[in-house]
mmCIF file of C-alpha atoms in Angstrom:
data_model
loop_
_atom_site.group_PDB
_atom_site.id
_atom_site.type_symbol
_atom_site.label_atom_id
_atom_site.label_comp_id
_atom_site.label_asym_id
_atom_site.label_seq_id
_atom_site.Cartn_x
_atom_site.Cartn_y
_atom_site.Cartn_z
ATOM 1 C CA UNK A 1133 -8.902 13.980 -1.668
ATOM 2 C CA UNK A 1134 -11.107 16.967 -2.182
ATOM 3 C CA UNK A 1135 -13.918 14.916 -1.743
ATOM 4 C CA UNK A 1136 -12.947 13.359 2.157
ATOM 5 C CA UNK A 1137 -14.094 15.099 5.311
ATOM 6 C CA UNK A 1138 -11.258 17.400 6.517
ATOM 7 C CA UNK A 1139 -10.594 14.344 9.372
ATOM 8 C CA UNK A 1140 -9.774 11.929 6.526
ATOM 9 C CA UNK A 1141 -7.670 14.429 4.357
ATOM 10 C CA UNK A 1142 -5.993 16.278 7.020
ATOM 11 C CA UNK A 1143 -2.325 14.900 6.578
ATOM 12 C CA UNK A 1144 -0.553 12.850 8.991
ATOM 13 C CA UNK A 1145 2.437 14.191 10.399
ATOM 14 C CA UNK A 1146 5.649 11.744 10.020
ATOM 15 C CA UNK A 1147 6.528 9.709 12.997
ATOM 16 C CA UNK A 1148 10.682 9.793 13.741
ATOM 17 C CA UNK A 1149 11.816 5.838 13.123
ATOM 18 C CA UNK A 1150 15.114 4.378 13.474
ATOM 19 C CA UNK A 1151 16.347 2.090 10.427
ATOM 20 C CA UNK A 1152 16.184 -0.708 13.173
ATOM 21 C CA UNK A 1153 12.394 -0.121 13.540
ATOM 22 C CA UNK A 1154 11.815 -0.088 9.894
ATOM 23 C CA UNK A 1155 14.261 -3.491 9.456
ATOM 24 C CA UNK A 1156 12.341 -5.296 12.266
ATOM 25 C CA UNK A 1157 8.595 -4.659 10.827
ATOM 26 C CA UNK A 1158 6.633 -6.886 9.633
ATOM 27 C CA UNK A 1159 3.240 -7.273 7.781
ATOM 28 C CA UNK A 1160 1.241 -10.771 9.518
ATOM 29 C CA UNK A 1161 -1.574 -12.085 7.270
ATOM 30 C CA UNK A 1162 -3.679 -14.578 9.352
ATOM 31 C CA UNK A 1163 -5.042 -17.221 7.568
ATOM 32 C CA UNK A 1164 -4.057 -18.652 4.014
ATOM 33 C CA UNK A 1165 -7.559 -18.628 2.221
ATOM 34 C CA UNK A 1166 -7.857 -16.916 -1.119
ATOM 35 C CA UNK A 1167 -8.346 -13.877 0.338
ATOM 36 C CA UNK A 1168 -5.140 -14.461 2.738
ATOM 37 C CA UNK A 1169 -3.162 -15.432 -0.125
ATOM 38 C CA UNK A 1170 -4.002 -12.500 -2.677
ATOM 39 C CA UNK A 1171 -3.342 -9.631 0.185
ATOM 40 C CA UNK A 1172 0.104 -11.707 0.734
ATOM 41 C CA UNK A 1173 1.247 -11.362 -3.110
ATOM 42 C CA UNK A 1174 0.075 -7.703 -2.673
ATOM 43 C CA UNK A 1175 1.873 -6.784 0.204
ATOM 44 C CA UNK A 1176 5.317 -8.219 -1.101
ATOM 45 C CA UNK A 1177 4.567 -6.198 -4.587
ATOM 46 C CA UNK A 1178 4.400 -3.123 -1.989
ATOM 47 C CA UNK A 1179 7.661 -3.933 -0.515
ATOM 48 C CA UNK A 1180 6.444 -5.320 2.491
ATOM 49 C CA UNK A 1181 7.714 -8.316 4.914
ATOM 50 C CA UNK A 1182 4.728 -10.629 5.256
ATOM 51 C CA UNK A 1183 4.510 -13.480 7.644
ATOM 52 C CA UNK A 1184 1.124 -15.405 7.205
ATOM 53 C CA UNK A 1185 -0.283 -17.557 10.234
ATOM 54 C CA UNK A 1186 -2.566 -19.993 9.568
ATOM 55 C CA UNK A 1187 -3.993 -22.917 10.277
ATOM 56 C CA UNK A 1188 -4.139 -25.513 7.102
ATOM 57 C CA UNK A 1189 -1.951 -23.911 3.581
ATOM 58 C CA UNK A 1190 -2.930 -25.066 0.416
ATOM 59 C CA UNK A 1191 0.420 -26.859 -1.050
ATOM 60 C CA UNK A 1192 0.168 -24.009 -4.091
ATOM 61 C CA UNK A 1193 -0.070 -20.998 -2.119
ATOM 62 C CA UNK A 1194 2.582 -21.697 0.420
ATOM 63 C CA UNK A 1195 5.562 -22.477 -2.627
ATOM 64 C CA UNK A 1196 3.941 -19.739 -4.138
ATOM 65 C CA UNK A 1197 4.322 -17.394 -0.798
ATOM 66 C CA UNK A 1198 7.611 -18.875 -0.016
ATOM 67 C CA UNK A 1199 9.366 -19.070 -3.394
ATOM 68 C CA UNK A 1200 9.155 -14.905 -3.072
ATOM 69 C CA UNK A 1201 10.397 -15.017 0.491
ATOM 70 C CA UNK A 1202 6.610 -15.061 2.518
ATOM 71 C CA UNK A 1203 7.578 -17.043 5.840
ATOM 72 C CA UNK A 1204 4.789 -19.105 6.404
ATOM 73 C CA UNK A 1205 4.020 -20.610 10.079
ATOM 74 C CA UNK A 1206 1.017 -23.059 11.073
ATOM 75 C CA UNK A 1207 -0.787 -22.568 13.966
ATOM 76 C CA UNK A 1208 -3.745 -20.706 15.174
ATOM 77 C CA UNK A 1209 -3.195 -17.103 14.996
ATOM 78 C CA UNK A 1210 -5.526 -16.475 17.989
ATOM 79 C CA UNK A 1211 -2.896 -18.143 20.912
ATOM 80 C CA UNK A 1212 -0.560 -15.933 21.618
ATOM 81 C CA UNK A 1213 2.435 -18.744 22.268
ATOM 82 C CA UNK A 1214 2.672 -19.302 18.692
#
């Protein structure tokens, strides 16, 4: 941290959240790539909620995603009446 202009290590000061807020987040990955599917596994290892959007899912990353509880929808992540 030493090394960061004072902007980037100034700390943030907590937000107040309900438990509802925190229950209802989410994490959305768009897109099931490689790179899509590695930042999924990550996220979940961080204790995250992941939903992934994407167009086309590789049969081995989506029972890989949803075997540890990723919900997985197809579609295209840019329309918003997904």
């Amino acid at each position: 941290w030493q090394s960061l202009p004072p902007t980037l290590s100034t700390p943030i000061p907590a937000q107040p959240c309900t438990i509802s807020a925190v229950q209802a987040s989410k994490v959305i990955v768009c897109g099931l790539g490689q790179i899509g599917f590695r930042t999924a596994l990550l996220l979940v290892r961080l204790g995250e909620e992941v939903v992934v959007v994407t167009r086309e899912a590789k049969d081995h990353y989506r029972s890989t995603l949803e075997a540890i509880g990723v919900s997985i929808h197809i579609g295209d992540a840019r329309v918003a009446q997904l």
